[in-house]
PDB file of C-alpha atoms in Angstrom:
ATOM      1  CA  MET A1102      10.295  23.462 -20.318  1.00  0.00           C
ATOM      2  CA  ALA A1103       7.996  23.611 -23.334  1.00  0.00           C
ATOM      3  CA  ILE A1104       4.765  25.448 -22.582  1.00  0.00           C
ATOM      4  CA  THR A1105       2.004  22.970 -23.356  1.00  0.00           C
ATOM      5  CA  PRO A1106      -1.475  22.445 -21.889  1.00  0.00           C
ATOM      6  CA  ASP A1107      -0.159  19.363 -20.070  1.00  0.00           C
ATOM      7  CA  ALA A1108       2.796  21.265 -18.582  1.00  0.00           C
ATOM      8  CA  ILE A1109       0.474  24.083 -17.494  1.00  0.00           C
ATOM      9  CA  ALA A1110      -1.957  21.625 -15.886  1.00  0.00           C
ATOM     10  CA  ARG A1111       0.781  19.783 -14.004  1.00  0.00           C
ATOM     11  CA  THR A1112       2.213  23.052 -12.753  1.00  0.00           C
ATOM     12  CA  GLY A1113      -1.239  24.010 -11.501  1.00  0.00           C
ATOM     13  CA  LEU A1114      -1.473  20.716  -9.623  1.00  0.00           C
ATOM     14  CA  GLU A1115       1.942  21.294  -8.045  1.00  0.00           C
ATOM     15  CA  LEU A1116       0.900  24.763  -6.881  1.00  0.00           C
ATOM     16  CA  LEU A1117      -2.204  23.440  -5.134  1.00  0.00           C
ATOM     17  CA  ALA A1118      -0.073  22.241  -2.232  1.00  0.00           C
ATOM     18  CA  GLU A1119       0.989  25.834  -1.603  1.00  0.00           C
ATOM     19  CA  THR A1120      -2.091  27.830  -2.511  1.00  0.00           C
ATOM     20  CA  GLY A1121      -5.134  25.567  -2.444  1.00  0.00           C
ATOM     21  CA  LEU A1122      -7.793  25.962  -5.112  1.00  0.00           C
ATOM     22  CA  ASP A1123      -8.913  29.410  -3.976  1.00  0.00           C
ATOM     23  CA  GLY A1124      -5.394  30.824  -4.131  1.00  0.00           C
ATOM     24  CA  LEU A1125      -4.495  29.363  -7.508  1.00  0.00           C
ATOM     25  CA  THR A1126      -4.265  31.957 -10.280  1.00  0.00           C
ATOM     26  CA  MET A1127      -3.115  32.020 -13.866  1.00  0.00           C
ATOM     27  CA  ARG A1128      -0.420  34.515 -12.880  1.00  0.00           C
ATOM     28  CA  LEU A1129       1.020  32.147 -10.274  1.00  0.00           C
ATOM     29  CA  VAL A1130       1.136  29.342 -12.824  1.00  0.00           C
ATOM     30  CA  ALA A1131       2.854  31.653 -15.313  1.00  0.00           C
ATOM     31  CA  ASP A1132       5.405  32.751 -12.700  1.00  0.00           C
ATOM     32  CA  ARG A1133       6.207  29.143 -11.812  1.00  0.00           C
ATOM     33  CA  LEU A1134       6.726  28.352 -15.496  1.00  0.00           C
ATOM     34  CA  GLY A1135       8.855  31.466 -15.976  1.00  0.00           C
ATOM     35  CA  VAL A1136       6.611  33.083 -18.579  1.00  0.00           C
ATOM     36  CA  ARG A1137       4.226  36.029 -18.740  1.00  0.00           C
ATOM     37  CA  ALA A1138       0.563  35.335 -18.022  1.00  0.00           C
ATOM     38  CA  PRO A1139      -0.632  36.126 -21.585  1.00  0.00           C
ATOM     39  CA  THR A1140       1.512  33.242 -22.823  1.00  0.00           C
ATOM     40  CA  LEU A1141      -0.766  30.807 -20.993  1.00  0.00           C
ATOM     41  CA  TYR A1142      -3.824  32.073 -22.822  1.00  0.00           C
ATOM     42  CA  TRP A1143      -2.526  30.576 -26.057  1.00  0.00           C
ATOM     43  CA  HIS A1144      -3.067  27.181 -24.419  1.00  0.00           C
ATOM     44  CA  VAL A1145      -5.764  27.650 -21.747  1.00  0.00           C
ATOM     45  CA  LYS A1146      -8.375  30.395 -22.120  1.00  0.00           C
ATOM     46  CA  ASN A1147      -9.048  31.082 -18.452  1.00  0.00           C
ATOM     47  CA  LYS A1148      -8.952  29.516 -14.989  1.00  0.00           C
ATOM     48  CA  GLN A1149     -11.875  27.191 -15.729  1.00  0.00           C
ATOM     49  CA  HIS A1150     -10.025  25.780 -18.712  1.00  0.00           C
ATOM     50  CA  LEU A1151      -6.980  25.412 -16.475  1.00  0.00           C
ATOM     51  CA  LEU A1152      -9.062  23.402 -13.997  1.00  0.00           C
ATOM     52  CA  ASP A1153     -10.417  21.278 -16.857  1.00  0.00           C
ATOM     53  CA  ALA A1154      -6.854  20.471 -17.892  1.00  0.00           C
ATOM     54  CA  MET A1155      -5.823  19.713 -14.299  1.00  0.00           C
ATOM     55  CA  ALA A1156      -8.812  17.399 -13.886  1.00  0.00           C
ATOM     56  CA  GLY A1157      -7.836  15.668 -17.118  1.00  0.00           C
ATOM     57  CA  VAL A1158      -4.378  14.933 -15.727  1.00  0.00           C
ATOM     58  CA  MET A1159      -5.855  13.479 -12.529  1.00  0.00           C
ATOM     59  CA  PHE A1160      -8.371  11.371 -14.417  1.00  0.00           C
ATOM     60  CA  ALA A1161      -5.627  10.036 -16.692  1.00  0.00           C
ATOM     61  CA  GLU A1162      -3.679   9.002 -13.596  1.00  0.00           C
ATOM     62  CA  ALA A1163      -6.748   7.265 -12.189  1.00  0.00           C
ATOM     63  CA  MET A1164      -7.419   5.409 -15.426  1.00  0.00           C
ATOM     64  CA  ASP A1165      -3.807   4.379 -16.024  1.00  0.00           C
ATOM     65  CA  GLY A1166      -3.705   0.656 -16.766  1.00  0.00           C
ATOM     66  CA  LEU A1167      -7.493   0.396 -16.989  1.00  0.00           C
ATOM     67  CA  GLU A1168      -8.569  -2.948 -18.419  1.00  0.00           C
ATOM     68  CA  ALA A1169     -11.718  -5.051 -18.458  1.00  0.00           C
ATOM     69  CA  PRO A1170     -12.233  -7.188 -15.351  1.00  0.00           C
ATOM     70  CA  GLN A1171     -10.571 -10.580 -15.253  1.00  0.00           C
ATOM     71  CA  ARG A1172     -12.849 -13.573 -15.600  1.00  0.00           C
ATOM     72  CA  ARG A1173     -13.166 -14.255 -11.868  1.00  0.00           C
ATOM     73  CA  VAL A1174     -13.591 -10.605 -10.861  1.00  0.00           C
ATOM     74  CA  SER A1175     -17.193  -9.528 -10.294  1.00  0.00           C
ATOM     75  CA  TRP A1176     -18.584  -6.355 -11.797  1.00  0.00           C
ATOM     76  CA  SER A1177     -19.037  -4.897  -8.292  1.00  0.00           C
ATOM     77  CA  ASP A1178     -15.447  -5.581  -7.204  1.00  0.00           C
ATOM     78  CA  TRP A1179     -14.148  -4.134 -10.460  1.00  0.00           C
ATOM     79  CA  LEU A1180     -16.285  -1.001 -10.173  1.00  0.00           C
ATOM     80  CA  ALA A1181     -15.344  -0.549  -6.517  1.00  0.00           C
ATOM     81  CA  GLY A1182     -11.702  -0.788  -7.481  1.00  0.00           C
ATOM     82  CA  ARG A1183     -12.094   2.020  -9.994  1.00  0.00           C
ATOM     83  CA  ALA A1184     -13.749   4.215  -7.344  1.00  0.00           C
ATOM     84  CA  ARG A1185     -10.963   3.524  -4.837  1.00  0.00           C
ATOM     85  CA  THR A1186      -8.323   4.379  -7.413  1.00  0.00           C
ATOM     86  CA  LEU A1187      -9.988   7.666  -8.352  1.00  0.00           C
ATOM     87  CA  ARG A1188     -10.285   8.672  -4.694  1.00  0.00           C
ATOM     88  CA  LYS A1189      -6.627   7.811  -4.108  1.00  0.00           C
ATOM     89  CA  VAL A1190      -5.572  10.053  -6.996  1.00  0.00           C
ATOM     90  CA  LEU A1191      -7.774  12.961  -5.895  1.00  0.00           C
ATOM     91  CA  LEU A1192      -6.298  12.745  -2.401  1.00  0.00           C
ATOM     92  CA  ARG A1193      -2.787  13.204  -3.780  1.00  0.00           C
ATOM     93  CA  TYR A1194      -3.524  16.871  -4.376  1.00  0.00           C
ATOM     94  CA  ARG A1195      -4.777  19.502  -1.982  1.00  0.00           C
ATOM     95  CA  ASP A1196      -8.356  20.331  -3.022  1.00  0.00           C
ATOM     96  CA  GLY A1197      -8.009  17.692  -5.738  1.00  0.00           C
ATOM     97  CA  ALA A1198     -11.654  16.677  -5.550  1.00  0.00           C
ATOM     98  CA  ARG A1199     -12.850  20.292  -5.665  1.00  0.00           C
ATOM     99  CA  VAL A1200     -10.726  20.848  -8.742  1.00  0.00           C
ATOM    100  CA  PHE A1201     -12.164  17.735 -10.362  1.00  0.00           C
ATOM    101  CA  ALA A1202     -15.829  18.437  -9.597  1.00  0.00           C
ATOM    102  CA  GLY A1203     -17.793  20.071 -12.390  1.00  0.00           C
ATOM    103  CA  THR A1204     -14.952  20.082 -14.900  1.00  0.00           C
ATOM    104  CA  ASN A1205     -15.199  19.261 -18.579  1.00  0.00           C
ATOM    105  CA  LEU A1206     -13.008  16.285 -19.484  1.00  0.00           C
ATOM    106  CA  THR A1207     -12.188  16.401 -23.173  1.00  0.00           C
ATOM    107  CA  GLY A1208      -9.416  13.811 -23.536  1.00  0.00           C
ATOM    108  CA  PRO A1209      -9.777  10.162 -24.554  1.00  0.00           C
ATOM    109  CA  ASP A1210      -9.744   8.777 -21.015  1.00  0.00           C
ATOM    110  CA  LEU A1211     -13.376   9.473 -20.076  1.00  0.00           C
ATOM    111  CA  PRO A1212     -14.957   7.960 -23.216  1.00  0.00           C
ATOM    112  CA  ARG A1213     -12.791   4.844 -22.909  1.00  0.00           C
ATOM    113  CA  ALA A1214     -13.467   4.454 -19.188  1.00  0.00           C
ATOM    114  CA  MET A1215     -17.193   4.969 -19.640  1.00  0.00           C
ATOM    115  CA  GLU A1216     -17.437   2.560 -22.566  1.00  0.00           C
ATOM    116  CA  LEU A1217     -15.544  -0.133 -20.682  1.00  0.00           C
ATOM    117  CA  THR A1218     -17.677   0.387 -17.571  1.00  0.00           C
ATOM    118  CA  LEU A1219     -20.929   0.262 -19.517  1.00  0.00           C
ATOM    119  CA  ARG A1220     -19.816  -2.869 -21.346  1.00  0.00           C
ATOM    120  CA  THR A1221     -18.877  -4.512 -18.048  1.00  0.00           C
ATOM    121  CA  LEU A1222     -22.250  -3.709 -16.513  1.00  0.00           C
ATOM    122  CA  LEU A1223     -24.213  -4.772 -19.588  1.00  0.00           C
ATOM    123  CA  ASP A1224     -22.318  -8.065 -19.638  1.00  0.00           C
ATOM    124  CA  ALA A1225     -23.374  -8.507 -15.995  1.00  0.00           C
ATOM    125  CA  GLY A1226     -27.025  -8.159 -17.026  1.00  0.00           C
ATOM    126  CA  PHE A1227     -27.813  -4.489 -16.470  1.00  0.00           C
ATOM    127  CA  ALA A1228     -29.929  -2.474 -18.884  1.00  0.00           C
ATOM    128  CA  LEU A1229     -28.084   0.450 -20.461  1.00  0.00           C
ATOM    129  CA  PRO A1230     -30.030   3.190 -18.596  1.00  0.00           C
ATOM    130  CA  ASP A1231     -29.249   1.587 -15.227  1.00  0.00           C
ATOM    131  CA  ALA A1232     -25.629   1.003 -16.206  1.00  0.00           C
ATOM    132  CA  ALA A1233     -25.190   4.641 -17.245  1.00  0.00           C
ATOM    133  CA  ARG A1234     -26.850   5.987 -14.110  1.00  0.00           C
ATOM    134  CA  GLY A1235     -24.873   3.554 -11.980  1.00  0.00           C
ATOM    135  CA  PHE A1236     -21.615   4.781 -13.516  1.00  0.00           C
ATOM    136  CA  ALA A1237     -22.621   8.382 -12.796  1.00  0.00           C
ATOM    137  CA  ALA A1238     -23.720   7.582  -9.233  1.00  0.00           C
ATOM    138  CA  MET A1239     -20.407   5.893  -8.449  1.00  0.00           C
ATOM    139  CA  LEU A1240     -18.439   8.785  -9.922  1.00  0.00           C
ATOM    140  CA  HIS A1241     -20.464  11.419  -8.082  1.00  0.00           C
ATOM    141  CA  TYR A1242     -20.277   9.555  -4.776  1.00  0.00           C
ATOM    142  CA  THR A1243     -16.510   9.209  -5.045  1.00  0.00           C
ATOM    143  CA  VAL A1244     -15.894  12.852  -5.916  1.00  0.00           C
ATOM    144  CA  GLY A1245     -18.420  14.151  -3.390  1.00  0.00           C
ATOM    145  CA  TYR A1246     -17.068  12.020  -0.555  1.00  0.00           C
ATOM    146  CA  THR A1247     -13.522  13.121  -1.301  1.00  0.00           C
ATOM    147  CA  ILE A1248     -14.517  16.795  -1.365  1.00  0.00           C
ATOM    148  CA  GLU A1249     -15.909  16.417   2.139  1.00  0.00           C
ATOM    149  CA  GLU A1250     -12.944  14.330   3.265  1.00  0.00           C
ATOM    150  CA  GLN A1251     -10.479  16.993   2.176  1.00  0.00           C
ATOM    151  CA  ALA A1252     -12.632  19.782   3.619  1.00  0.00           C
ATOM    152  CA  ARG A1253     -12.472  18.096   7.030  1.00  0.00           C
ATOM    153  CA  LEU A1254      -8.721  18.744   7.059  1.00  0.00           C
ATOM    154  CA  GLY A1255      -9.608  22.401   7.600  1.00  0.00           C
ATOM    155  CA  ALA A1256      -6.792  23.719   5.384  1.00  0.00           C
ATOM    156  CA  GLY A1257      -8.950  26.595   4.146  1.00  0.00           C
ATOM    157  CA  TYR A1258      -9.585  28.042   7.627  1.00  0.00           C
ATOM    158  CA  ASP A1259      -7.219  30.536   9.199  1.00  0.00           C
ATOM    159  CA  ASP A1260      -8.930  30.415  12.591  1.00  0.00           C
ATOM    160  CA  GLY A1261      -8.650  26.681  13.244  1.00  0.00           C
ATOM    161  CA  ASN A1262     -10.262  23.570  11.875  1.00  0.00           C
ATOM    162  CA  PRO A1263     -14.038  23.737  12.468  1.00  0.00           C
ATOM    163  CA  TYR A1264     -14.263  19.965  12.106  1.00  0.00           C
ATOM    164  CA  ARG A1265     -12.496  19.354  15.425  1.00  0.00           C
ATOM    165  CA  PRO A1266     -14.632  17.216  17.765  1.00  0.00           C
ATOM    166  CA  GLU A1267     -14.890  19.999  20.342  1.00  0.00           C
ATOM    167  CA  ARG A1268     -16.186  22.412  17.682  1.00  0.00           C
ATOM    168  CA  LEU A1269     -18.784  19.882  16.592  1.00  0.00           C
ATOM    169  CA  ALA A1270     -19.854  19.447  20.201  1.00  0.00           C
ATOM    170  CA  GLU A1271     -20.647  23.164  20.286  1.00  0.00           C
ATOM    171  CA  THR A1272     -22.685  22.911  17.078  1.00  0.00           C
ATOM    172  CA  PHE A1273     -24.760  19.904  18.112  1.00  0.00           C
ATOM    173  CA  ASP A1274     -26.151  20.331  21.613  1.00  0.00           C
ATOM    174  CA  ALA A1275     -26.378  16.756  22.876  1.00  0.00           C
ATOM    175  CA  ALA A1276     -29.209  17.665  25.253  1.00  0.00           C
ATOM    176  CA  LYS A1277     -31.392  18.992  22.424  1.00  0.00           C
ATOM    177  CA  TYR A1278     -30.156  16.899  19.517  1.00  0.00           C
ATOM    178  CA  PRO A1279     -28.794  13.663  20.994  1.00  0.00           C
ATOM    179  CA  LEU A1280     -28.944  11.618  17.801  1.00  0.00           C
ATOM    180  CA  SER A1281     -27.297  14.317  15.705  1.00  0.00           C
ATOM    181  CA  ALA A1282     -24.590  14.886  18.309  1.00  0.00           C
ATOM    182  CA  LEU A1283     -23.796  11.181  18.447  1.00  0.00           C
ATOM    183  CA  ALA A1284     -23.781  10.821  14.676  1.00  0.00           C
ATOM    184  CA  ALA A1285     -21.631  13.921  14.150  1.00  0.00           C
ATOM    185  CA  SER A1286     -19.018  12.939  16.716  1.00  0.00           C
ATOM    186  CA  GLN A1287     -18.794   9.190  16.130  1.00  0.00           C
ATOM    187  CA  ILE A1288     -20.027   8.488  12.611  1.00  0.00           C
ATOM    188  CA  LEU A1289     -19.972  11.543  10.348  1.00  0.00           C
ATOM    189  CA  LEU A1290     -16.469  12.539  11.462  1.00  0.00           C
ATOM    190  CA  PRO A1291     -14.812   9.150  11.016  1.00  0.00           C
ATOM    191  CA  ALA A1292     -11.484   8.238  12.543  1.00  0.00           C
ATOM    192  CA  ASP A1293     -10.940   5.899   9.595  1.00  0.00           C
ATOM    193  CA  PRO A1294     -11.973   7.616   6.336  1.00  0.00           C
ATOM    194  CA  ASP A1295     -11.034   4.547   4.296  1.00  0.00           C
ATOM    195  CA  ALA A1296     -13.511   2.385   6.191  1.00  0.00           C
ATOM    196  CA  ASP A1297     -16.130   5.129   6.054  1.00  0.00           C
ATOM    197  CA  PHE A1298     -15.700   5.438   2.290  1.00  0.00           C
ATOM    198  CA  GLU A1299     -16.210   1.694   1.992  1.00  0.00           C
ATOM    199  CA  HIS A1300     -19.509   1.906   3.903  1.00  0.00           C
ATOM    200  CA  GLY A1301     -20.876   4.447   1.441  1.00  0.00           C
ATOM    201  CA  LEU A1302     -19.466   2.521  -1.477  1.00  0.00           C
ATOM    202  CA  GLY A1303     -21.388  -0.512  -0.269  1.00  0.00           C
ATOM    203  CA  PHE A1304     -24.616   1.509  -0.248  1.00  0.00           C
ATOM    204  CA  VAL A1305     -24.088   2.543  -3.861  1.00  0.00           C
ATOM    205  CA  LEU A1306     -23.204  -0.966  -5.028  1.00  0.00           C
ATOM    206  CA  THR A1307     -26.120  -2.539  -3.168  1.00  0.00           C
ATOM    207  CA  GLY A1308     -28.531  -0.070  -4.730  1.00  0.00           C
ATOM    208  CA  LEU A1309     -27.071  -0.703  -8.165  1.00  0.00           C
ATOM    209  CA  ALA A1310     -27.249  -4.491  -7.722  1.00  0.00           C
ATOM    210  CA  ALA A1311     -30.946  -4.158  -6.898  1.00  0.00           C
ATOM    211  CA  ARG A1312     -31.483  -2.976 -10.459  1.00  0.00           C
ATOM    212  CA  LEU A1313     -30.313  -6.251 -11.939  1.00  0.00           C
ATOM    213  CA  PRO A1314     -33.204  -8.098 -13.605  1.00  0.00           C
ATOM    214  CA  GLY A1315     -34.427 -10.996 -11.525  1.00  0.00           C
TER     215      GLY A1315
END
C-alpha cells in the first residue's frame, strides 16, 4: 500500500474500533501500515494532523453526492438531511464525533458544502449572517449530540458503563431532585437516540426559521 495522507487517515479510522481515540497513536498507525513511525511524519506532522486527516475522510463520506435541494424540497428538510447524514457517518466509527470535533478541514468538501448551504438558505430568504450562523449551529448540534451519544455507550470505562439507568438513579436522588431524576432516566438517556436527535434537530430548525424576515 502506498503511504499517503489518505491511506494514513483511513488506517487511523480502522484502528479506532480497537483502540478508541485515547488509545490511538502514530506508532500504532505506522505498525498497521508496516512502516516505521518517522515515515508518517513526511505526510502528517503529529497526532492532531492525523485527526484532521481522519475528520476530512469522514466529512467527505458525509458530503458524498451532495447536491442542491430539488425544487419541491424545503430548505429545512434539505438541511435536516445533511445533519442526519453527518451523524450517520460519525456513528460508523468509535469516537468518530470526538475525532471530528475541533479539527481543521482543509480539503474541498467543506467550502463546497458551506457555499451550497449558504446559497440554499439565502434563496429561502435568510440574510447571510443568519444563514452562516444557522449552518454553524446545525453542524455543532450534530457533532455535539453524537459525541454524547457515543459517550453513553460507555466504551471508555473499564469499571462499567456509568450511563446505566441504575447508576443514574444513584446520581439523581429522586426524593431531593425529582425533576432531574425523571428527566435523566426517561428523557436525557433516550431509548431511541434517533427520535431524540430529531427532537433537538427540530429545536434548531425552528429557531433558524424564526430568523426568516416576515
